[in-house]
PDB file of C-alpha atoms in Angstrom:
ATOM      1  CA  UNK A   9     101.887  51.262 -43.121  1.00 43.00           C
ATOM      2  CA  UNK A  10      99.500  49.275 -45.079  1.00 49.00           C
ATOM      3  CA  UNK A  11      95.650  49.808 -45.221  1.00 53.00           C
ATOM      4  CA  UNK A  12      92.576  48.981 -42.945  1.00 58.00           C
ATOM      5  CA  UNK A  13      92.151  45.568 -44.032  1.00 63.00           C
ATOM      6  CA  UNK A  14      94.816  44.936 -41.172  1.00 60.00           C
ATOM      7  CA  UNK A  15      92.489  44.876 -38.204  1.00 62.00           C
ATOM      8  CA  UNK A  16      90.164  42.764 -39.950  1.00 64.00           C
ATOM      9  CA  UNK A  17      92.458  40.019 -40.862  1.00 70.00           C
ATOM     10  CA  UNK A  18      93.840  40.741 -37.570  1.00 77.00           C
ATOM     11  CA  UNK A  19      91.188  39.676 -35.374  1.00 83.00           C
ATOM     12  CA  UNK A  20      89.690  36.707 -37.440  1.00 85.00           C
ATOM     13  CA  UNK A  21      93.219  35.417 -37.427  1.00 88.00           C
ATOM     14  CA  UNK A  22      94.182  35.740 -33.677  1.00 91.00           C
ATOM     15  CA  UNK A  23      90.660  34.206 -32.539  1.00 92.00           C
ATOM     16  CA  UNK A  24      91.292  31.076 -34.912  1.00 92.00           C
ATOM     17  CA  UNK A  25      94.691  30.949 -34.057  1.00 93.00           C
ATOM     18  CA  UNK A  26      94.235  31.445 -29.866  1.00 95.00           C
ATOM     19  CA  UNK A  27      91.327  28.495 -30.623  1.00 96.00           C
ATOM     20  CA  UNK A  28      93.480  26.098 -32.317  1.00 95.00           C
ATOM     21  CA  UNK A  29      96.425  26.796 -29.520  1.00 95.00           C
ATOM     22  CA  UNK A  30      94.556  26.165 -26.830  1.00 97.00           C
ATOM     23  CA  UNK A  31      92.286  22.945 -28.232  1.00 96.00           C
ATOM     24  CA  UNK A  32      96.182  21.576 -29.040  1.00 96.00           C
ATOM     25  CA  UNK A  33      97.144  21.714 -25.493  1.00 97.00           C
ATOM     26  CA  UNK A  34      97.715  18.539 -23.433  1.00 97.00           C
ATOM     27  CA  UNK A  35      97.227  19.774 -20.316  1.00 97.00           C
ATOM     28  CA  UNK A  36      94.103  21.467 -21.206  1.00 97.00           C
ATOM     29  CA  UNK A  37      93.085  18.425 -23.011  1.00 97.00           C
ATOM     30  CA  UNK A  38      93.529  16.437 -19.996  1.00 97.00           C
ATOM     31  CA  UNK A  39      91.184  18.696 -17.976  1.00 97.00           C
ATOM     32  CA  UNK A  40      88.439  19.810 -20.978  1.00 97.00           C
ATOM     33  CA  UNK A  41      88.528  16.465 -22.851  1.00 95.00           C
ATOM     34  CA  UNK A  42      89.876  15.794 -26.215  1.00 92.00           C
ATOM     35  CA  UNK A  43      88.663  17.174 -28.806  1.00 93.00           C
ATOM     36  CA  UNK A  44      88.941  20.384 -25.940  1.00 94.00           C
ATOM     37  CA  UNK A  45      85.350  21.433 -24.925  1.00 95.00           C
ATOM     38  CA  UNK A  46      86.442  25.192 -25.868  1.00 96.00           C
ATOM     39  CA  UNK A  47      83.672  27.031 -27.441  1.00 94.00           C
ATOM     40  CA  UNK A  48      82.929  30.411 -29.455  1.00 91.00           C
ATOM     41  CA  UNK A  49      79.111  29.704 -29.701  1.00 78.00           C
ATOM     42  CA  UNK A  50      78.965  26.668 -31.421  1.00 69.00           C
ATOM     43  CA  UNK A  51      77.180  24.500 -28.720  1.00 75.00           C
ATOM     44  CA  UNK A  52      74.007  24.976 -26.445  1.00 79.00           C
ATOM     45  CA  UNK A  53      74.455  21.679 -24.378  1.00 80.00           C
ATOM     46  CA  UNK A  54      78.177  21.509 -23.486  1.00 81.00           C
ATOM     47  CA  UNK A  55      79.109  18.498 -21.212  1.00 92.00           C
ATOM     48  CA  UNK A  56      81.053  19.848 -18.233  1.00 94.00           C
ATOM     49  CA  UNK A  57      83.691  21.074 -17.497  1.00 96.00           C
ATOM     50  CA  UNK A  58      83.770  23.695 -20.785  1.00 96.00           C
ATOM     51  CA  UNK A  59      85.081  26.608 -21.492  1.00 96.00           C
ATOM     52  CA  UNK A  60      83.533  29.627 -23.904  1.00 96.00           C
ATOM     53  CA  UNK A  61      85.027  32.561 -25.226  1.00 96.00           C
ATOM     54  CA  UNK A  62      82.771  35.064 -24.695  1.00 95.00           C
ATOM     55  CA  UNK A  63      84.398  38.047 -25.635  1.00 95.00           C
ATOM     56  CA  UNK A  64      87.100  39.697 -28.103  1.00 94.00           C
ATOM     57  CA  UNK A  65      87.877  43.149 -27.886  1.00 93.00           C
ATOM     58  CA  UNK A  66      90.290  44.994 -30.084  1.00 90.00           C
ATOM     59  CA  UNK A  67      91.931  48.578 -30.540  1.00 89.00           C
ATOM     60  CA  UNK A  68      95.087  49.950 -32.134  1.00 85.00           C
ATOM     61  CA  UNK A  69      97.821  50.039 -30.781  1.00 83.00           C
ATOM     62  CA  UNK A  70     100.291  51.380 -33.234  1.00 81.00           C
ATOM     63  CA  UNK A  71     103.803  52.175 -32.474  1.00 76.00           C
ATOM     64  CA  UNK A  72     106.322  54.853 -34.582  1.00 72.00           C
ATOM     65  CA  UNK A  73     106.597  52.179 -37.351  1.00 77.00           C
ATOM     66  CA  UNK A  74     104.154  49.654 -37.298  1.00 82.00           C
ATOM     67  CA  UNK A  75     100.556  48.921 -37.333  1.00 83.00           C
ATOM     68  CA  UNK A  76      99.244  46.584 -33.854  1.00 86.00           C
ATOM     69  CA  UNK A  77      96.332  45.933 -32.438  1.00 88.00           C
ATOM     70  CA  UNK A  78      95.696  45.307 -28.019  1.00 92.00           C
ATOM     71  CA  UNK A  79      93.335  42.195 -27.970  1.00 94.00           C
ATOM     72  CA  UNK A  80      91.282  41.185 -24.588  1.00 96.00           C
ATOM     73  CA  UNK A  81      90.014  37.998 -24.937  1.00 97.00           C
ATOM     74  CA  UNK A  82      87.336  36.909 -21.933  1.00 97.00           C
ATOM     75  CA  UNK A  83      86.840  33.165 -21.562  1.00 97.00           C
ATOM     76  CA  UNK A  84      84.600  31.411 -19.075  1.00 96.00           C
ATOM     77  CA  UNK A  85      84.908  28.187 -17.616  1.00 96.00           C
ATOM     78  CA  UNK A  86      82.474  26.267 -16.030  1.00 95.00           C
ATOM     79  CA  UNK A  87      82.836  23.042 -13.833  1.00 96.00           C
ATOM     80  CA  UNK A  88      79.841  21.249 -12.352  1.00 93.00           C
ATOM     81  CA  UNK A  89      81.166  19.535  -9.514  1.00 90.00           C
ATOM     82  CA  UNK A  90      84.101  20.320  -7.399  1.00 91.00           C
ATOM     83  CA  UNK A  91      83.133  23.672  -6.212  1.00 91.00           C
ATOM     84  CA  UNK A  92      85.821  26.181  -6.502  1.00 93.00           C
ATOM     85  CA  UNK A  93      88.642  24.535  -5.756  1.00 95.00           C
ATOM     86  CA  UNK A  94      87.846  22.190  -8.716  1.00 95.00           C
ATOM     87  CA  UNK A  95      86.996  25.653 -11.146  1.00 96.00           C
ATOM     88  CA  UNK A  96      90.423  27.246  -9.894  1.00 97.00           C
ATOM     89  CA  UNK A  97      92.129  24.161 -10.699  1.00 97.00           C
ATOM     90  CA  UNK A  98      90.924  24.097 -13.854  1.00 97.00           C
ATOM     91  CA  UNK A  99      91.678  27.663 -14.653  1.00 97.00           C
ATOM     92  CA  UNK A 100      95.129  27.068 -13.643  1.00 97.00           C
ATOM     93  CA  UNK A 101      95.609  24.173 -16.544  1.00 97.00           C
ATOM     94  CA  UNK A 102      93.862  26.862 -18.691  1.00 97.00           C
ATOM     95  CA  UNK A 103      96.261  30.060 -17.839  1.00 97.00           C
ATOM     96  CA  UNK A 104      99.132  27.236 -18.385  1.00 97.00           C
ATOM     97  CA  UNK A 105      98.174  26.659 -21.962  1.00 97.00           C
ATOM     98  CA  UNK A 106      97.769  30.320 -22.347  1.00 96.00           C
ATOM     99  CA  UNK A 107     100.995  31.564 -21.343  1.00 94.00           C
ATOM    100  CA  UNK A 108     102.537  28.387 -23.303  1.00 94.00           C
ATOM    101  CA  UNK A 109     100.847  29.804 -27.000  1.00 93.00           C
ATOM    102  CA  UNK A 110     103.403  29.145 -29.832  1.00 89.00           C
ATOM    103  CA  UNK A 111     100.787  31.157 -32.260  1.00 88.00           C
ATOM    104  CA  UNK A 112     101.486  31.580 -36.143  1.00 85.00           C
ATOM    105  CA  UNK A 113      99.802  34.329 -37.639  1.00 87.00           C
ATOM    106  CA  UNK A 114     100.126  35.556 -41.506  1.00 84.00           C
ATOM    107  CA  UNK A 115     101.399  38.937 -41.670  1.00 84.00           C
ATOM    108  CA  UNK A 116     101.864  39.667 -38.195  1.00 86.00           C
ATOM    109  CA  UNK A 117     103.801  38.826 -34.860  1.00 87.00           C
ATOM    110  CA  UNK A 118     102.820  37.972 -31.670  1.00 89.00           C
ATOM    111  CA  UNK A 119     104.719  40.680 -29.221  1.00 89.00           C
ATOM    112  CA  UNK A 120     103.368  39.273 -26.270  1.00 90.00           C
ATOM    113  CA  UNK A 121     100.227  36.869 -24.452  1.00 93.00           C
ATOM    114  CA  UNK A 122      99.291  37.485 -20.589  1.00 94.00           C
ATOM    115  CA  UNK A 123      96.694  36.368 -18.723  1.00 96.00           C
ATOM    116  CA  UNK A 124      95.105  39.166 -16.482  1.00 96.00           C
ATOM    117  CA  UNK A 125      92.778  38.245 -14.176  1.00 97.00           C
ATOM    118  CA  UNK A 126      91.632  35.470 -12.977  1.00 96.00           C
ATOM    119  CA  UNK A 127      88.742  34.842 -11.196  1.00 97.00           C
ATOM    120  CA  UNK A 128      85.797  32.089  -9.782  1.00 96.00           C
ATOM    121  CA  UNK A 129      82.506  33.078  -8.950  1.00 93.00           C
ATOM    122  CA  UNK A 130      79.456  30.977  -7.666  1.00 86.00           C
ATOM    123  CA  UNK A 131      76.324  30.547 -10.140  1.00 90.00           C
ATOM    124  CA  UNK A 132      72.282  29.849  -9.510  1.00 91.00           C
ATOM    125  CA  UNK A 133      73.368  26.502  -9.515  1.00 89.00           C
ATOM    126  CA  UNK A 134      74.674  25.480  -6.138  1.00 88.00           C
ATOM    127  CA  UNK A 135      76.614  22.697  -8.380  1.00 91.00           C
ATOM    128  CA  UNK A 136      78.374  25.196 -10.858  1.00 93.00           C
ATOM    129  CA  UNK A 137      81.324  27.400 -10.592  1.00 95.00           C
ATOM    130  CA  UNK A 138      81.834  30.022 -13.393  1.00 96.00           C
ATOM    131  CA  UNK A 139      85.647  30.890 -13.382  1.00 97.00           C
ATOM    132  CA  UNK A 140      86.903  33.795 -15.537  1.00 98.00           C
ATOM    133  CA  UNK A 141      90.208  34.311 -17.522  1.00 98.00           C
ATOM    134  CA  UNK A 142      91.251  37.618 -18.767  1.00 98.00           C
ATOM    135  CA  UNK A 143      93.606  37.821 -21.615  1.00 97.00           C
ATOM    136  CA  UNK A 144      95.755  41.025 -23.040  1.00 96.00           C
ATOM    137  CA  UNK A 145      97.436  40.015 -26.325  1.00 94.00           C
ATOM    138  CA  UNK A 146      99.571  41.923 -28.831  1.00 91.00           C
ATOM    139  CA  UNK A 147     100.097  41.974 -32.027  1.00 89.00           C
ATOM    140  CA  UNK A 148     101.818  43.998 -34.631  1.00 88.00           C
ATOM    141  CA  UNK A 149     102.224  43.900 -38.455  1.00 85.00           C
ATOM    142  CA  UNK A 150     105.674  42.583 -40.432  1.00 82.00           C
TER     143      UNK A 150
END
């Protein structure tokens, strides 16, 4: 097994990677304009509907003979008219382009991507749905 540096490279890698996936989808394009209104912070007036990632979580998860990592990523979308049916549409175009990731990664594989939970919640705003996507990904080091 090969140092530390793993997890760090590991991490950087799989948000860029998950990014570029997802802003490549037509489907999601379609519903989140293109380029993809898919944030990690680097917008405070989004036009709607958007999505953010707002969290990335990671721990080992090592097997007998190689190094991996367990990776929750939490993504919110957010749709200003349409309610919730309009926010649960939308988060079905985005779990589609999640369980369709073809993701490259240097020096590691991709064992497996699942969405997790799904979710829509109301907001202050009586015009804004928040919908929530939960997902577990593996990886492992080759």
């Amino acid at each position: 097994m090969s140092d530390g540096r793993f997890l760090a490279r590991s991490d950087q890698a799989v948000i860029g990677a998950v990014l570029t996936g997802l802003r490549a989808d037509a489907n999601l394009q379609a519903a989140l304009g293109d380029p993809v209104r898919l944030y990690d912070g680097e917008t405070d007036v989004p036009i709607y509907p958007y999505a953010v990632l707002e969290r990335h979580e990671s721990s080992a998860a090592d097997t007998v003979t190689k190094r991996g990592l367990e990776h929750s990523l939490h993504f919110a979308a957010y749709v200003r008219h349409g309610g919730v049916e309009a926010t649960k549409a939308l988060l079905g175009v985005f779990r589609g382009a999640v369980e369709a990731l073809m993701l490259d990664l240097p020096g590691q594989q991709i064992v497996f991507v699942l969405p997790t939970y799904c979710d829509v919640l109301r907001t202050k705003s009586p015009l804004v749905s928040r919908g929530l996507l939960r997902v577990r990904l593996y990886t492992e080091e080759v």
